[in-house]
C-alpha atoms as a PDB file:
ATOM      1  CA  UNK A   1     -22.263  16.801  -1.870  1.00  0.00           C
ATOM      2  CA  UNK A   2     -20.778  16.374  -5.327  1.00  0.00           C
ATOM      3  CA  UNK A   3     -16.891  14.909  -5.378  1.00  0.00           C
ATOM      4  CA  UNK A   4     -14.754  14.965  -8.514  1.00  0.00           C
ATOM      5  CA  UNK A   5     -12.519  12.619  -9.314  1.00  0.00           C
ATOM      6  CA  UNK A   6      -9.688  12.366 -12.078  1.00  0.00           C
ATOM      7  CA  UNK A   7      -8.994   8.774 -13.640  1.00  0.00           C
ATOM      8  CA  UNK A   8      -5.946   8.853 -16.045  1.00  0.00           C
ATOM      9  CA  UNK A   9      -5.317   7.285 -18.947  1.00  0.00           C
ATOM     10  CA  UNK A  10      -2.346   6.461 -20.777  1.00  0.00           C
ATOM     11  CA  UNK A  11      -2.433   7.280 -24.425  1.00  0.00           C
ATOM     12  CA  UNK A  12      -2.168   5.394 -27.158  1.00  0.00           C
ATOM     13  CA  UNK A  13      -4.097   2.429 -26.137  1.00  0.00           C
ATOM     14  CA  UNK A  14      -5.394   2.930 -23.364  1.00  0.00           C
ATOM     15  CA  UNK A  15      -5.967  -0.039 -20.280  1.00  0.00           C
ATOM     16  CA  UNK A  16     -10.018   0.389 -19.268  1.00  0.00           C
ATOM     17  CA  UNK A  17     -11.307   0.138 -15.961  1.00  0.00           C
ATOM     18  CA  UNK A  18     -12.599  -2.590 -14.496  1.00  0.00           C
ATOM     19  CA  UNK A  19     -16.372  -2.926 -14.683  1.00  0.00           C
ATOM     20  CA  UNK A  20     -17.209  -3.438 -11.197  1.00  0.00           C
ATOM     21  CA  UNK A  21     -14.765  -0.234 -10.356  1.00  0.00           C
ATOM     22  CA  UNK A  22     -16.825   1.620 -12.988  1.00  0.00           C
ATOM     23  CA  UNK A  23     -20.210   1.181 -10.875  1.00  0.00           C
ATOM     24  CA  UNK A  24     -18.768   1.396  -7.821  1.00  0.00           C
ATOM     25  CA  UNK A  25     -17.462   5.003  -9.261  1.00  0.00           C
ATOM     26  CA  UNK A  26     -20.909   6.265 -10.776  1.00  0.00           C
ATOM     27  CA  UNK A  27     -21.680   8.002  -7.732  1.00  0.00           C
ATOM     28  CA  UNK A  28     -18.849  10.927  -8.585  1.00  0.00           C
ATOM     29  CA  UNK A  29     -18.201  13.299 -11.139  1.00  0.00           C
ATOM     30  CA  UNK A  30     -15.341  11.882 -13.220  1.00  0.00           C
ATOM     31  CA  UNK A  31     -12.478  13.886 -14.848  1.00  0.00           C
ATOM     32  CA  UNK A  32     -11.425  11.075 -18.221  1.00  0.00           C
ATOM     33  CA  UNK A  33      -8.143  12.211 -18.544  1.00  0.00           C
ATOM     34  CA  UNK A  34      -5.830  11.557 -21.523  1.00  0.00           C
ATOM     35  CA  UNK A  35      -2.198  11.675 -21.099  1.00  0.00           C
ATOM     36  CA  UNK A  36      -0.465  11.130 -24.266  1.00  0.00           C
ATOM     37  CA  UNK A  37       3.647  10.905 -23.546  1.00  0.00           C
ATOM     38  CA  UNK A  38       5.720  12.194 -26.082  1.00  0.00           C
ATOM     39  CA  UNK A  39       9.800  11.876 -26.189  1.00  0.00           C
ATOM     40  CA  UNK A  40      12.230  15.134 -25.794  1.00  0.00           C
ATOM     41  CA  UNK A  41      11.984  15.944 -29.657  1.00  0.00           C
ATOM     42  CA  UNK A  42       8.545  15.951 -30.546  1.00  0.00           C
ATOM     43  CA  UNK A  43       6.521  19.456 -29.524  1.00  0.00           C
ATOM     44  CA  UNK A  44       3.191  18.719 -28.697  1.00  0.00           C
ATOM     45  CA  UNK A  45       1.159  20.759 -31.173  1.00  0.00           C
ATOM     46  CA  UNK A  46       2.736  18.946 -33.437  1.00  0.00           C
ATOM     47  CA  UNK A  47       1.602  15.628 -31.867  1.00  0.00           C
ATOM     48  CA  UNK A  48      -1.801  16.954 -31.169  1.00  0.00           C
ATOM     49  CA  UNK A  49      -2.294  17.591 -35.343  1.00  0.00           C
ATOM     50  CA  UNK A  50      -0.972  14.550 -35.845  1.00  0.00           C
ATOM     51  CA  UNK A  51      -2.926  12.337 -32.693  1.00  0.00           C
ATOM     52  CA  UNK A  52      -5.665  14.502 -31.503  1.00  0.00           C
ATOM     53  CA  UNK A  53      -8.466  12.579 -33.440  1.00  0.00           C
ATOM     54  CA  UNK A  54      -7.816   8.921 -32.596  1.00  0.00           C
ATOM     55  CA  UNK A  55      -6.459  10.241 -28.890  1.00  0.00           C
ATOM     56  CA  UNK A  56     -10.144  11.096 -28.676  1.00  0.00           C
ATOM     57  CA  UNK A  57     -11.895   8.206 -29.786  1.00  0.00           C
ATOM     58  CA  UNK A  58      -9.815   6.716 -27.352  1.00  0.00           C
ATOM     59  CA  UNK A  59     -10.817   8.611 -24.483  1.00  0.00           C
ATOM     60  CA  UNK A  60     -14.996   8.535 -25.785  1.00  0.00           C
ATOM     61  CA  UNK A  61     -14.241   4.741 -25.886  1.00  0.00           C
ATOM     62  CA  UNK A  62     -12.487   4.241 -22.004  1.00  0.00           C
ATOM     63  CA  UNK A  63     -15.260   6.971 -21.221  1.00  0.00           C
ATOM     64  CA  UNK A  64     -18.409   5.282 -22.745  1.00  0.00           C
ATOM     65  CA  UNK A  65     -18.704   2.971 -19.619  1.00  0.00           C
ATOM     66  CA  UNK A  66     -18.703   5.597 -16.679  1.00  0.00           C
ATOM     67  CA  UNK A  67     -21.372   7.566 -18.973  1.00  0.00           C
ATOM     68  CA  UNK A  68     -24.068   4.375 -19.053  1.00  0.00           C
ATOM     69  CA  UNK A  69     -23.347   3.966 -15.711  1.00  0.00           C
ATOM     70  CA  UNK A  70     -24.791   7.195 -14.987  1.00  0.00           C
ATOM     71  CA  UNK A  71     -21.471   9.334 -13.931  1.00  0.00           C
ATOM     72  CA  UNK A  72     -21.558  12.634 -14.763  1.00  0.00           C
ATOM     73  CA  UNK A  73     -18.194  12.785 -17.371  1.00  0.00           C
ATOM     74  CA  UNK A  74     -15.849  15.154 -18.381  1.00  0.00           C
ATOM     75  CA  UNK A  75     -12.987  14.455 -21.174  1.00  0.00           C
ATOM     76  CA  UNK A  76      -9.667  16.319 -21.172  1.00  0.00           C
ATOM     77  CA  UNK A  77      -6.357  15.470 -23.433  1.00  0.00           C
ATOM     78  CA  UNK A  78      -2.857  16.647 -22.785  1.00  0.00           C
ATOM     79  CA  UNK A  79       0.238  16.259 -25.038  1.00  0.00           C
ATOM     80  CA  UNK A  80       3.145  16.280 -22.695  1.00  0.00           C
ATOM     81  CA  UNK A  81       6.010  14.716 -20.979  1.00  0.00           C
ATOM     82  CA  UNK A  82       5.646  14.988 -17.343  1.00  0.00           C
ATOM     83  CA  UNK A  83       2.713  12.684 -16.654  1.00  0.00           C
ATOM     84  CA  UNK A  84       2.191  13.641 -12.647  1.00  0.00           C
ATOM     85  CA  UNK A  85       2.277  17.808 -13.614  1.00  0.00           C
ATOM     86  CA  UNK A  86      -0.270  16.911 -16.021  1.00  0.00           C
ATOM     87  CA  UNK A  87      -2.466  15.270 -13.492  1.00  0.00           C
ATOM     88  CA  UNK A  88      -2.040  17.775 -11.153  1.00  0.00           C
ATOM     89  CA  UNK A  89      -2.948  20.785 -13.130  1.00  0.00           C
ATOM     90  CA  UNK A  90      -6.103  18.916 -14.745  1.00  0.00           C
ATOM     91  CA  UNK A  91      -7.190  18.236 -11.184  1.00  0.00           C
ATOM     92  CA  UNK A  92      -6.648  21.259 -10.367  1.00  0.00           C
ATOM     93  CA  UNK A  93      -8.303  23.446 -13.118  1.00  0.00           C
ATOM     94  CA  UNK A  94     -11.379  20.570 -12.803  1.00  0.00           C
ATOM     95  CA  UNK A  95     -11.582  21.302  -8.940  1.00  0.00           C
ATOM     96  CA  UNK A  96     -11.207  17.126  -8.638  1.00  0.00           C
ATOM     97  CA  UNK A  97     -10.771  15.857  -5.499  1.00  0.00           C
ATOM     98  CA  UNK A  98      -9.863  12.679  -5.930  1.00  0.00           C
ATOM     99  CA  UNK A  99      -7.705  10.727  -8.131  1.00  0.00           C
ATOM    100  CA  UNK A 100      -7.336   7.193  -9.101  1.00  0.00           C
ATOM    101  CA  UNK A 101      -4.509   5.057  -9.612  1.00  0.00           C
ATOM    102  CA  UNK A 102      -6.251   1.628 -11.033  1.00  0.00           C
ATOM    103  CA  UNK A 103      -5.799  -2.264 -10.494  1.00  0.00           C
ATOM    104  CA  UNK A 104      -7.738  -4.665 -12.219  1.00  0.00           C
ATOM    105  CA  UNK A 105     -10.651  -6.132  -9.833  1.00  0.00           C
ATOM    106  CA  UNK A 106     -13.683  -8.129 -10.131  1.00  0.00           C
ATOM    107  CA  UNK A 107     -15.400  -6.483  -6.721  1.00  0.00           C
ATOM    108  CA  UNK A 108     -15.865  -3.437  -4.914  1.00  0.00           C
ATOM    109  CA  UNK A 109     -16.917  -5.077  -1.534  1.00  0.00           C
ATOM    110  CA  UNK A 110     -14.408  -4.332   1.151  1.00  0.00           C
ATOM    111  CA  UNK A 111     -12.944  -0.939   1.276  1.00  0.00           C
ATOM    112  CA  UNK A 112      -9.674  -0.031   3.249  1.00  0.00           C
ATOM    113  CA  UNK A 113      -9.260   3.806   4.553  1.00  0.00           C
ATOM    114  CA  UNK A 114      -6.214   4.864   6.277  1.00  0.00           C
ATOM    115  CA  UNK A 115      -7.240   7.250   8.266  1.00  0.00           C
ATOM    116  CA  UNK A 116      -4.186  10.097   9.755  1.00  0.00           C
ATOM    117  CA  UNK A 117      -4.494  12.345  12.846  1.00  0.00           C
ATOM    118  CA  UNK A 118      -4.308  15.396  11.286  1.00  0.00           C
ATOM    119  CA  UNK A 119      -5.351  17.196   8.287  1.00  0.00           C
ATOM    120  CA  UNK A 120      -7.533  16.407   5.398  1.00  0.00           C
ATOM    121  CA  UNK A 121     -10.067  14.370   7.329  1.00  0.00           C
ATOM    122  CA  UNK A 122     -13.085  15.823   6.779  1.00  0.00           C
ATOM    123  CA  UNK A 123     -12.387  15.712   3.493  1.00  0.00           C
ATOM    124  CA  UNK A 124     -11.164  12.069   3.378  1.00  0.00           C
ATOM    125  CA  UNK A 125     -14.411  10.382   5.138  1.00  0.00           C
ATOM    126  CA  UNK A 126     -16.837  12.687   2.971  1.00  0.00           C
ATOM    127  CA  UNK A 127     -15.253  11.376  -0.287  1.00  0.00           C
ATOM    128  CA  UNK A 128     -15.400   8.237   1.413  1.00  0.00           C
ATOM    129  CA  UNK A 129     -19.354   8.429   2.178  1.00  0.00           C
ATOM    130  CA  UNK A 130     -19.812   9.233  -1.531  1.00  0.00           C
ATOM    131  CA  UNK A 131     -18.150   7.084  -3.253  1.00  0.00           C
ATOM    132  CA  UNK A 132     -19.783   4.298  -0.881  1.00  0.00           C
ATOM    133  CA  UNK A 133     -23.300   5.630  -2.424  1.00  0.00           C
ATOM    134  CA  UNK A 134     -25.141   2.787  -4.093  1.00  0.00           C
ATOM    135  CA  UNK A 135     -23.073  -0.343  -3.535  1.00  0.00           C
ATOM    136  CA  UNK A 136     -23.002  -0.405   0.276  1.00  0.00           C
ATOM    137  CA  UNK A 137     -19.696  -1.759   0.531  1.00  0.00           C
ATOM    138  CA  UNK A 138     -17.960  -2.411   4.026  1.00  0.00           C
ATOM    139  CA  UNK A 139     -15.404   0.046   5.015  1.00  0.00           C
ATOM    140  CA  UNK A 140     -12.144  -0.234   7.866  1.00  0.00           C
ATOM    141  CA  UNK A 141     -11.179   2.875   9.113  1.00  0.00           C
ATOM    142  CA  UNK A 142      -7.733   2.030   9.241  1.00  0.00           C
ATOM    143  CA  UNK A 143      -5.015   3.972  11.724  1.00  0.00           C
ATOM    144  CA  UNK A 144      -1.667   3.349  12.330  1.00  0.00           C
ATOM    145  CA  UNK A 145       0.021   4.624  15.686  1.00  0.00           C
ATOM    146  CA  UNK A 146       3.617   5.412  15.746  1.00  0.00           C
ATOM    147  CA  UNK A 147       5.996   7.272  18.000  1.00  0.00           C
ATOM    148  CA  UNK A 148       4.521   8.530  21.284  1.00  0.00           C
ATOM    149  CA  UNK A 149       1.365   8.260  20.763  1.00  0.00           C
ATOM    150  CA  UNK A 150      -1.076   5.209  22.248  1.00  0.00           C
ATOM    151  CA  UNK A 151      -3.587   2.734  21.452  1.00  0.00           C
ATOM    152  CA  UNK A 152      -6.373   5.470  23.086  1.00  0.00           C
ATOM    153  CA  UNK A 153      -5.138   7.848  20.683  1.00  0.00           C
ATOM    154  CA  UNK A 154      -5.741   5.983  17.685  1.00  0.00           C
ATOM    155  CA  UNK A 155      -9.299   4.561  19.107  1.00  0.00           C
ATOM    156  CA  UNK A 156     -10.039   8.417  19.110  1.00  0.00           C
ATOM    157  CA  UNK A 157      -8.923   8.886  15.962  1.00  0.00           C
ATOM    158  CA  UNK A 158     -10.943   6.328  14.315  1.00  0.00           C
ATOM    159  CA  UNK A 159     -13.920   6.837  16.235  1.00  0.00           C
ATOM    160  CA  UNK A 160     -13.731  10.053  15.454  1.00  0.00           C
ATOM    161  CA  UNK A 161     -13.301   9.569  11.573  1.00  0.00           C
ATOM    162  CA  UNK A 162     -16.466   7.074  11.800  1.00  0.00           C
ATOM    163  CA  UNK A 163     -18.208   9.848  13.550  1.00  0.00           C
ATOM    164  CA  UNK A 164     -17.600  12.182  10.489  1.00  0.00           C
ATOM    165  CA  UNK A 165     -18.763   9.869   7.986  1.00  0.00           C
ATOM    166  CA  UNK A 166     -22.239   8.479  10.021  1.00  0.00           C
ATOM    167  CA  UNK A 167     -22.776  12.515   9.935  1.00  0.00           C
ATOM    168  CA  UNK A 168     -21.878  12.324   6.464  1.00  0.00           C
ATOM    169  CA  UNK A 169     -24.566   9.820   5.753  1.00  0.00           C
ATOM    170  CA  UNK A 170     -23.333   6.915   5.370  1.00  0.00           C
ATOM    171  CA  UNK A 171     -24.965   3.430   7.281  1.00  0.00           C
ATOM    172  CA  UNK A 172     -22.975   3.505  10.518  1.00  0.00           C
ATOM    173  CA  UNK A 173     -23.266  -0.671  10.190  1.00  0.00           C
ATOM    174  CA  UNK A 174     -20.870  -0.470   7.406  1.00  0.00           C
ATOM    175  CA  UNK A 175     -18.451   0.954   9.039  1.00  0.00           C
ATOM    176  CA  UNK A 176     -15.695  -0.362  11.376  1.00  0.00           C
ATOM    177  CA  UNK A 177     -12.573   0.439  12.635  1.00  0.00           C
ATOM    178  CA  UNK A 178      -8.947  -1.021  13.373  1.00  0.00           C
ATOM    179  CA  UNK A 179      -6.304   0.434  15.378  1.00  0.00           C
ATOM    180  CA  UNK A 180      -2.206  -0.861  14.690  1.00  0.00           C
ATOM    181  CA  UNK A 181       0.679   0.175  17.127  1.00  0.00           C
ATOM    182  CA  UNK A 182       3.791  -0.221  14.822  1.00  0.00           C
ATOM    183  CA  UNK A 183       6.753   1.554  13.921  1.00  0.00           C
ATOM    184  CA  UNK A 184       6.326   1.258  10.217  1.00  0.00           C
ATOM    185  CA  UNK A 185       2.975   2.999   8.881  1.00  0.00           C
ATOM    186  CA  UNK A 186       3.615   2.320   5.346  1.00  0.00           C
ATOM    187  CA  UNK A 187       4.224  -1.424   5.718  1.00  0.00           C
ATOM    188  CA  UNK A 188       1.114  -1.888   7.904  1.00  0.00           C
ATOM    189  CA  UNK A 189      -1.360  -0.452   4.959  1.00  0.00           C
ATOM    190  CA  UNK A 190       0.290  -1.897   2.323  1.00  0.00           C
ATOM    191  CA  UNK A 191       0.168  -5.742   4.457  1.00  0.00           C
ATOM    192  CA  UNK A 192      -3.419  -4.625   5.178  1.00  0.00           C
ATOM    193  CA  UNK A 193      -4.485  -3.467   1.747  1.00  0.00           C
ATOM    194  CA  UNK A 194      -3.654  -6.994   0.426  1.00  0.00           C
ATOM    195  CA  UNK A 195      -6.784  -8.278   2.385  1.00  0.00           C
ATOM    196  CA  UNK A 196      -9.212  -5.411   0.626  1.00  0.00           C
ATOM    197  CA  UNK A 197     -10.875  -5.057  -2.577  1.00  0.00           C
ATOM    198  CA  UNK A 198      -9.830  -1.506  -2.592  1.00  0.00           C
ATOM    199  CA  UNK A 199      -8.603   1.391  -0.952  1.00  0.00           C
ATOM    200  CA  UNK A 200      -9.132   5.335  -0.423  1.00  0.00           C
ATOM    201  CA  UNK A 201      -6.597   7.396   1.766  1.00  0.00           C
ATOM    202  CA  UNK A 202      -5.882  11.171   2.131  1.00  0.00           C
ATOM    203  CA  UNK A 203      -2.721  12.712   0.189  1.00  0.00           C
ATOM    204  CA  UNK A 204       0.226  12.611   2.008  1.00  0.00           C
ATOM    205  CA  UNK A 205       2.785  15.081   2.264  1.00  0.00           C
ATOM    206  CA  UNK A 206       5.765  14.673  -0.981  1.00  0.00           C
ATOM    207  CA  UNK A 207       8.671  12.905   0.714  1.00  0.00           C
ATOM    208  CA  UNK A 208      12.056  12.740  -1.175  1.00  0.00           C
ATOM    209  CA  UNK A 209      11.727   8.921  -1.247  1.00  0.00           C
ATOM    210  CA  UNK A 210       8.493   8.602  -3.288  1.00  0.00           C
ATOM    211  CA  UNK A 211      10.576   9.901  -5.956  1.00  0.00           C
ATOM    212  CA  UNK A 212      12.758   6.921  -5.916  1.00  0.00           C
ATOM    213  CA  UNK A 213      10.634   4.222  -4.496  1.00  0.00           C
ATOM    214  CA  UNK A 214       6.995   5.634  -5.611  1.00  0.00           C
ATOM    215  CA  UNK A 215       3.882   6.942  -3.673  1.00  0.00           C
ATOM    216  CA  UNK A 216       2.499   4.388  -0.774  1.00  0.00           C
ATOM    217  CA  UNK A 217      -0.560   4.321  -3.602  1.00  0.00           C
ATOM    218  CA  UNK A 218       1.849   3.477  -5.912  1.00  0.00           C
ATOM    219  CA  UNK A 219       3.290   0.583  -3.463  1.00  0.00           C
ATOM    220  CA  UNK A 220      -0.255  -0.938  -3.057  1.00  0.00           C
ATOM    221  CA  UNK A 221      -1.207  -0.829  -6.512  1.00  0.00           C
ATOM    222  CA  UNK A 222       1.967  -2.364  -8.212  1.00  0.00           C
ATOM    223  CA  UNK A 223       2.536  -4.833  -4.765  1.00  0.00           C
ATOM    224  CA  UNK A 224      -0.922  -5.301  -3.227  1.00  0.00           C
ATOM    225  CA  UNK A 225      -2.585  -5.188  -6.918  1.00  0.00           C
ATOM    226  CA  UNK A 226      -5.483  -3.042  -5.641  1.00  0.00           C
ATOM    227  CA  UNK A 227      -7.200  -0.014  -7.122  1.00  0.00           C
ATOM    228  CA  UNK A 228      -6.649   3.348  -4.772  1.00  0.00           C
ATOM    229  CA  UNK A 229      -8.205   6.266  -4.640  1.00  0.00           C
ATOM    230  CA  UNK A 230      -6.356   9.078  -3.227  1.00  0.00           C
ATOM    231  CA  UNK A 231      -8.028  12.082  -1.763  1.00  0.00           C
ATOM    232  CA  UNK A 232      -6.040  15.528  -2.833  1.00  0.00           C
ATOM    233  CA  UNK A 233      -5.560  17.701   0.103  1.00  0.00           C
ATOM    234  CA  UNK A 234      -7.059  21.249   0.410  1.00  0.00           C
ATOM    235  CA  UNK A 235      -3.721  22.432  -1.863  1.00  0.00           C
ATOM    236  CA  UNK A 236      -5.211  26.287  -1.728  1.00  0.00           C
ATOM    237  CA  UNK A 237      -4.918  25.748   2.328  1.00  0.00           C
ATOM    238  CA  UNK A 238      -1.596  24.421   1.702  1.00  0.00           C
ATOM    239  CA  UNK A 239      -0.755  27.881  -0.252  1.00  0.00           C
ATOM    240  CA  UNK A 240      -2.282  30.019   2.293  1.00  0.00           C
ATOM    241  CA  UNK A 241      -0.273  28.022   5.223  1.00  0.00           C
ATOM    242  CA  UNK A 242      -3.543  27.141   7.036  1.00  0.00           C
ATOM    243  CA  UNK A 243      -3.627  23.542   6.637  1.00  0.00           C
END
């Protein structure tokens, strides 16, 4: 099964990926994309006459790697202010789903997934199983239990997300699994992250606070200084009110 994943870029000058994150990404179809920022006054066909050439060089040149390491590679540029839209809509019209949010890293060994309850799942441990494809690395199913629930519940839920990805295809040796009783999720997988070479996890639902504070990707990236890949939920679900 073929994933897609988008991996922004910041324009001018953009910051490549790191080498070993470039491999261990060959195994998906990546989405180069290009955001150029522009302030309040400037309209963006007017940037694009101005920028569009050397924005694209640019992107050929952060692209160039993913391409000789056998990824299949797609290139898109926006002019624009609002950075997350922009994401959003290019994963959206590229049917990624996956995005990255990078950290410099010199290995892709150990690979933390948070793993929820509910939702997204399937999804999340297939992406997983790909993206695993040709570097073997060791992966912790990761799940935090809060509230009511108990330490069963979360050895069902991991066991059950292990499951999914041995069906998935992936070499059930690699794969093990963690359960946490706490009352803070977020500060468990960002403590844990620290102690990984990388992570994956599902989208979460917006909450008010990532506005203010950032995404728990966000967290582990600028904090933990790890690369995450988030997996998008099913947002045409979302629309229909299925998922």
């Amino acid at each position: 099964m073929t994933h897609r994943l988008v991996v922004p870029f910041e324009l001018p000058d953009p910051q490549p990926v790191s080498s070993v994150l470039v491999e261990a990404l060959a195994s998906l179809d990546i989405v180069v994309f290009g955001h150029y920022g522009l302030p309040e006054q400037t309209p963006p066909a007017v940037a694009r006459e101005q920028f569009e050439a050397e924005a694209k060089e640019q992107l050929a040149a952060v692209a160039e790697p993913f391409e000789a390491a056998g990824a299949s590679v797609t290139i898109r540029l926006v002019f624009g202010r609002d950075r997350g839209k922009a994401i959003d809509q290019i994963a959206i019209e590229e049917n990624c789903d996956g995005e990255l949010d990078p950290a410099p890293t010199d290995r892709v060994e150990r690979i933390l997934v948070p793993i929820p309850n509910t939702g997204n799942v399937d999804r999340l441990t297939s992406f997983v199983t790909v993206f695993a494809e040709g570097h073997d690395p060791s992966v912790t199913l990761l799940h935090v239990v809060e509230g009511e629930g108990t330490d069963a519940d979360g050895e069902a839920v991991v066991a059950d997300g292990r499951e999914l990805m041995v069906d998935h295809g992936i070499d059930p040796d690699t794969v093990d699994t963690r359960v946490v009783t706490d009352t803070d999720h977020d500060a468990v997988i960002l403590d844990t992250a620290a102690d990984y070479d990388a992570v994956v996890m599902g989208e979460a639902t917006p909450k008010t606070a990532d506005r203010i504070f950032g995404t728990l990707a966000d967290k582990i990236v600028n904090r933990a200084g790890k690369p995450v890949v988030v997996v998008r939920r099913n947002h045409a679900e979302d629309d229909d009110g299925s998922a």
